[in-house]
mmCIF file of C-alpha atoms in Angstrom:
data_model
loop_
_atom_site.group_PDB
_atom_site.id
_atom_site.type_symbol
_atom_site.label_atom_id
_atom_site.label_comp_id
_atom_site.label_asym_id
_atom_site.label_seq_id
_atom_site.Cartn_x
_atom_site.Cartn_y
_atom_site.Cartn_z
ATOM 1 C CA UNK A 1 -62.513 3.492 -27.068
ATOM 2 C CA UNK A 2 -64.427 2.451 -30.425
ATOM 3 C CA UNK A 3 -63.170 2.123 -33.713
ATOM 4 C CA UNK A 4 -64.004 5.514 -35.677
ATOM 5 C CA UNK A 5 -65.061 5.243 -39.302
ATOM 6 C CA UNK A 6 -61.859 7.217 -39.922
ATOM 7 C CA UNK A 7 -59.655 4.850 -37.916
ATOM 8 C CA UNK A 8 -61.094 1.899 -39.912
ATOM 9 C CA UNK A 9 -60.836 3.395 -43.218
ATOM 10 C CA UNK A 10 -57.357 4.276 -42.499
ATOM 11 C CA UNK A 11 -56.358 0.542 -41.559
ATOM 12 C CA UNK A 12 -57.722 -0.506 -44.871
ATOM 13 C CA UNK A 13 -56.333 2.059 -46.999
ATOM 14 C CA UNK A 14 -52.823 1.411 -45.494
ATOM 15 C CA UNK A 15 -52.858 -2.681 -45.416
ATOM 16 C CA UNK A 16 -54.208 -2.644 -49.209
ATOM 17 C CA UNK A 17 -51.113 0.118 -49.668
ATOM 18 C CA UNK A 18 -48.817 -2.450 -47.582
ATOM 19 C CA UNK A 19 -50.379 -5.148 -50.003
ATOM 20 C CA UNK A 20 -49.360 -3.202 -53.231
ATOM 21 C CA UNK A 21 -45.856 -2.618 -52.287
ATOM 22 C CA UNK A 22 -45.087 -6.448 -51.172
ATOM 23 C CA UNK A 23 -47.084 -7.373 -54.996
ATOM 24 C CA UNK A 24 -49.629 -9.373 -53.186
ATOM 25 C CA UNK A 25 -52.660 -10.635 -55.005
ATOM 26 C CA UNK A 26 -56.255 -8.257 -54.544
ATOM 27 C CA UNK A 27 -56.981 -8.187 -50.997
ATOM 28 C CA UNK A 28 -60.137 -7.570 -48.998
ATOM 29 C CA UNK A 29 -59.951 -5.708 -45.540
ATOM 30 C CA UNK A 30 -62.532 -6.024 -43.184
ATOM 31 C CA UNK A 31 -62.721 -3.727 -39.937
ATOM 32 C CA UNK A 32 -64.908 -5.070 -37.217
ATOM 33 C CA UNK A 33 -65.627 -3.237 -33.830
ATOM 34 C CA UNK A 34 -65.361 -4.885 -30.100
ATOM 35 C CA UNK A 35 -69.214 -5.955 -30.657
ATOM 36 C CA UNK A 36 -67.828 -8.039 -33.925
ATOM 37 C CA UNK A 37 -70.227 -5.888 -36.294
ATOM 38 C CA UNK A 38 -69.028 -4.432 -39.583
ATOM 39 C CA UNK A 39 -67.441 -0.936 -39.273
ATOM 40 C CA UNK A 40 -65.731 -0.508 -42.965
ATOM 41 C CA UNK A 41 -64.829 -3.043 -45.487
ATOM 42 C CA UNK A 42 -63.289 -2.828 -49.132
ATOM 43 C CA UNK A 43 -62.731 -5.161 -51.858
ATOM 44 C CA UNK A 44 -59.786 -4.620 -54.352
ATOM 45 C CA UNK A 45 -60.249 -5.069 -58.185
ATOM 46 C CA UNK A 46 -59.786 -8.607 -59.011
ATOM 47 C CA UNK A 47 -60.604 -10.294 -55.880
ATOM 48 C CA UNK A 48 -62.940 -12.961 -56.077
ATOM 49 C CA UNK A 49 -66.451 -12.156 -54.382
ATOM 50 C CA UNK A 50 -66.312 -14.564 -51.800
ATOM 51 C CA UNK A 51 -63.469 -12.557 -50.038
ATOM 52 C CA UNK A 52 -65.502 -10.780 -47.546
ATOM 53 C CA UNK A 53 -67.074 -14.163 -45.987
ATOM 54 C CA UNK A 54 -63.414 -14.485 -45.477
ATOM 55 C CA UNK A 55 -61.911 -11.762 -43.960
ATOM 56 C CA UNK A 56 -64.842 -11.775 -42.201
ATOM 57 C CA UNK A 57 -64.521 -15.039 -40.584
ATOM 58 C CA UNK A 58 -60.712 -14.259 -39.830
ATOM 59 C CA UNK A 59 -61.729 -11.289 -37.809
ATOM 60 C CA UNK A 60 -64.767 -12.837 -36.424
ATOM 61 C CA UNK A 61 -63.080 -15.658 -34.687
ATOM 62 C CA UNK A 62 -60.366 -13.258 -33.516
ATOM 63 C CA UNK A 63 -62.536 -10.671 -31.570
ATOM 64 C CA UNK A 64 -65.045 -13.360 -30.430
ATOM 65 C CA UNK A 65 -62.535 -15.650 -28.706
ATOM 66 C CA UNK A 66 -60.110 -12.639 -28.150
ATOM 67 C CA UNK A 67 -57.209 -13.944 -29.586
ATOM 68 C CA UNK A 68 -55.906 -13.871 -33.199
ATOM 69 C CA UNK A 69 -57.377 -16.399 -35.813
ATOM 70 C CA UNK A 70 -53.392 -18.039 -36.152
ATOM 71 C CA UNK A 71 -54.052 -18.563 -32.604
ATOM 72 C CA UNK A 72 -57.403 -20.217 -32.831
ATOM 73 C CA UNK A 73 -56.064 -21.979 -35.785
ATOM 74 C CA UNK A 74 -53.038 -23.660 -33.522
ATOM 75 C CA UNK A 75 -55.705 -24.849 -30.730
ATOM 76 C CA UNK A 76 -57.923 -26.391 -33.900
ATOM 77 C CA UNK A 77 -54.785 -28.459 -34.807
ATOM 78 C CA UNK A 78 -54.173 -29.110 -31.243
ATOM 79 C CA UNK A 79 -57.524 -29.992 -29.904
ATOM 80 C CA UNK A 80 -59.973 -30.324 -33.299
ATOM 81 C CA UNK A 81 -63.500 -31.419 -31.132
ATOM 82 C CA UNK A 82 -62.955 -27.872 -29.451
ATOM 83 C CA UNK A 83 -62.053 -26.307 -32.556
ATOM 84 C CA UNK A 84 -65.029 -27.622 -34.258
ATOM 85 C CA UNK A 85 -67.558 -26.908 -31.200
ATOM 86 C CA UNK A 86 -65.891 -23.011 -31.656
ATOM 87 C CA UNK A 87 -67.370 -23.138 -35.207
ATOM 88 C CA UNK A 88 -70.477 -24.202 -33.866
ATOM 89 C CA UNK A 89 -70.953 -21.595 -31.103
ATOM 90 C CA UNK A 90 -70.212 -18.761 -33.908
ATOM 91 C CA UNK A 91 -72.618 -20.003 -36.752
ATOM 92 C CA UNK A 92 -69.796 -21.519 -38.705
ATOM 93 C CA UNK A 93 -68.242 -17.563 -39.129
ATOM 94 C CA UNK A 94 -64.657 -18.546 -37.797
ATOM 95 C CA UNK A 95 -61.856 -19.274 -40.114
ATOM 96 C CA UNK A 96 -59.041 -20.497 -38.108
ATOM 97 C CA UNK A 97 -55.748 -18.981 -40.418
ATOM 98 C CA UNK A 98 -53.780 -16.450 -39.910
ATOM 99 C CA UNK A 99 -54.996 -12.795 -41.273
ATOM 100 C CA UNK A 100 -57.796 -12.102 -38.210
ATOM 101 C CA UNK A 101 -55.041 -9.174 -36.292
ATOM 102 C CA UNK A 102 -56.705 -8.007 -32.782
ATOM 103 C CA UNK A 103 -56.897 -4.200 -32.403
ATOM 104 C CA UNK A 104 -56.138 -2.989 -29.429
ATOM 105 C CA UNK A 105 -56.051 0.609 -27.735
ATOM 106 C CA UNK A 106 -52.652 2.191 -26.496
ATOM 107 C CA UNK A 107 -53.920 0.886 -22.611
ATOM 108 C CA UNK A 108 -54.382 -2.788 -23.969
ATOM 109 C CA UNK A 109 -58.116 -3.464 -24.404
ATOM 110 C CA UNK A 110 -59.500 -4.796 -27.351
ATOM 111 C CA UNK A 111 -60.948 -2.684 -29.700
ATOM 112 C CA UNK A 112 -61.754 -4.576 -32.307
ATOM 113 C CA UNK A 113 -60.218 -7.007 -35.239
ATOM 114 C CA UNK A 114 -59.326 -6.265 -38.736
ATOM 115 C CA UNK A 115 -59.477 -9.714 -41.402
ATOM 116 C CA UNK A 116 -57.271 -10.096 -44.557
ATOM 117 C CA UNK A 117 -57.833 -12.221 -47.204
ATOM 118 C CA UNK A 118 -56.343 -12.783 -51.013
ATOM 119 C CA UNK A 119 -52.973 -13.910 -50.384
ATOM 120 C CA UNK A 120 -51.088 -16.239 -48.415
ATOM 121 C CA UNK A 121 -52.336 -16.337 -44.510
ATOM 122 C CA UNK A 122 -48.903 -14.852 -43.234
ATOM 123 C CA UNK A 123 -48.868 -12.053 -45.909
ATOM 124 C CA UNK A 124 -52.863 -11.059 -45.362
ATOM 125 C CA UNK A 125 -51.427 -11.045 -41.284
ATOM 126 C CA UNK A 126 -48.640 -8.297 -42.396
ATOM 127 C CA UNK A 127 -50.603 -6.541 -44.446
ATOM 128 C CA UNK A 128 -53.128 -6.411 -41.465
ATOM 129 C CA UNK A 129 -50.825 -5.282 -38.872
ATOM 130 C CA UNK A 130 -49.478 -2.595 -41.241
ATOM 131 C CA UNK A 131 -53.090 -0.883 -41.473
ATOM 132 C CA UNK A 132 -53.428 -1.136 -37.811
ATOM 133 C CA UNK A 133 -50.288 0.079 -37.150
ATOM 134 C CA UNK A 134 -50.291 3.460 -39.009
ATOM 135 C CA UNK A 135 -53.535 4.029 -37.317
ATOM 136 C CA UNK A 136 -51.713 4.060 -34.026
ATOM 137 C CA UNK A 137 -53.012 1.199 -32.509
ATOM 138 C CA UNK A 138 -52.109 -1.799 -31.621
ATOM 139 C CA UNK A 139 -52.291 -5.231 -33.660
ATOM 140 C CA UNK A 140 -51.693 -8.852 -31.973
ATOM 141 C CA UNK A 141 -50.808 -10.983 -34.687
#
């Protein structure tokens, strides 16, 4: 299963909604496919440009390395030369915080990997899931 434009506007439009009712700063939403390439992205009003490298990043690492950028994050701190050599592998497009959510389909396979950026890590994470989730999939935070 692939990530229909529809499916990935729909996990935007809900995680900025989700962002809007917890008052979070402008976010930035980034839906990649399994393949890590760009299948929708938006910007809100007032978020600073450099967002998308971002959210980008988040949901880079997390599709890459198949497991969500808090994850990758935890083995940085845990083992930093590895951390660092992931950076390496991936051009430098891994950021290793929390907001990088793992789509998967109802059967378990990954699908893809939405990235949040603008607020705190945890809250771009939420607001990540939320998207995911009212496009019935499933996010691993």
């Amino acid at each position: 299963m692939a990530i229909s434009l529809r499916k990935a506007r729909t996990i935007i439009r809900k995680a900025l909604e989700k962002g809007r009712e917890l008052d979070l700063k402008p976010l930035s939403v980034v839906v990649l496919d399994a393949g890590g390439h760009v299948q929708a992205f938006e910007r809100e009003d007032g978020a600073s440009p450099g967002r998308f490298q971002i959210a980008h990043g988040k949901a880079h690492g997390a599709v890459m390395f198949g497991a969500p950028s808090s994850v990758i994050g935890e083995i940085a701190k845990e083992r930093p030369h590895f951390g660092a050599a992931l950076s390496g592998v991936y051009g430098g497009q891994i950021v290793p915080v929390p907001g990088g959510v793992l789509i998967k389909d109802k059967k378990g396979a990954i699908i893809g990997a939405v990235g949040v950026t603008g607020d705190t890590s945890e809250n771009d994470a939420a607001a990540a899931l939320a998207g995911i989730e009212a496009a019935g999939l499933v996010g691993v935070v």
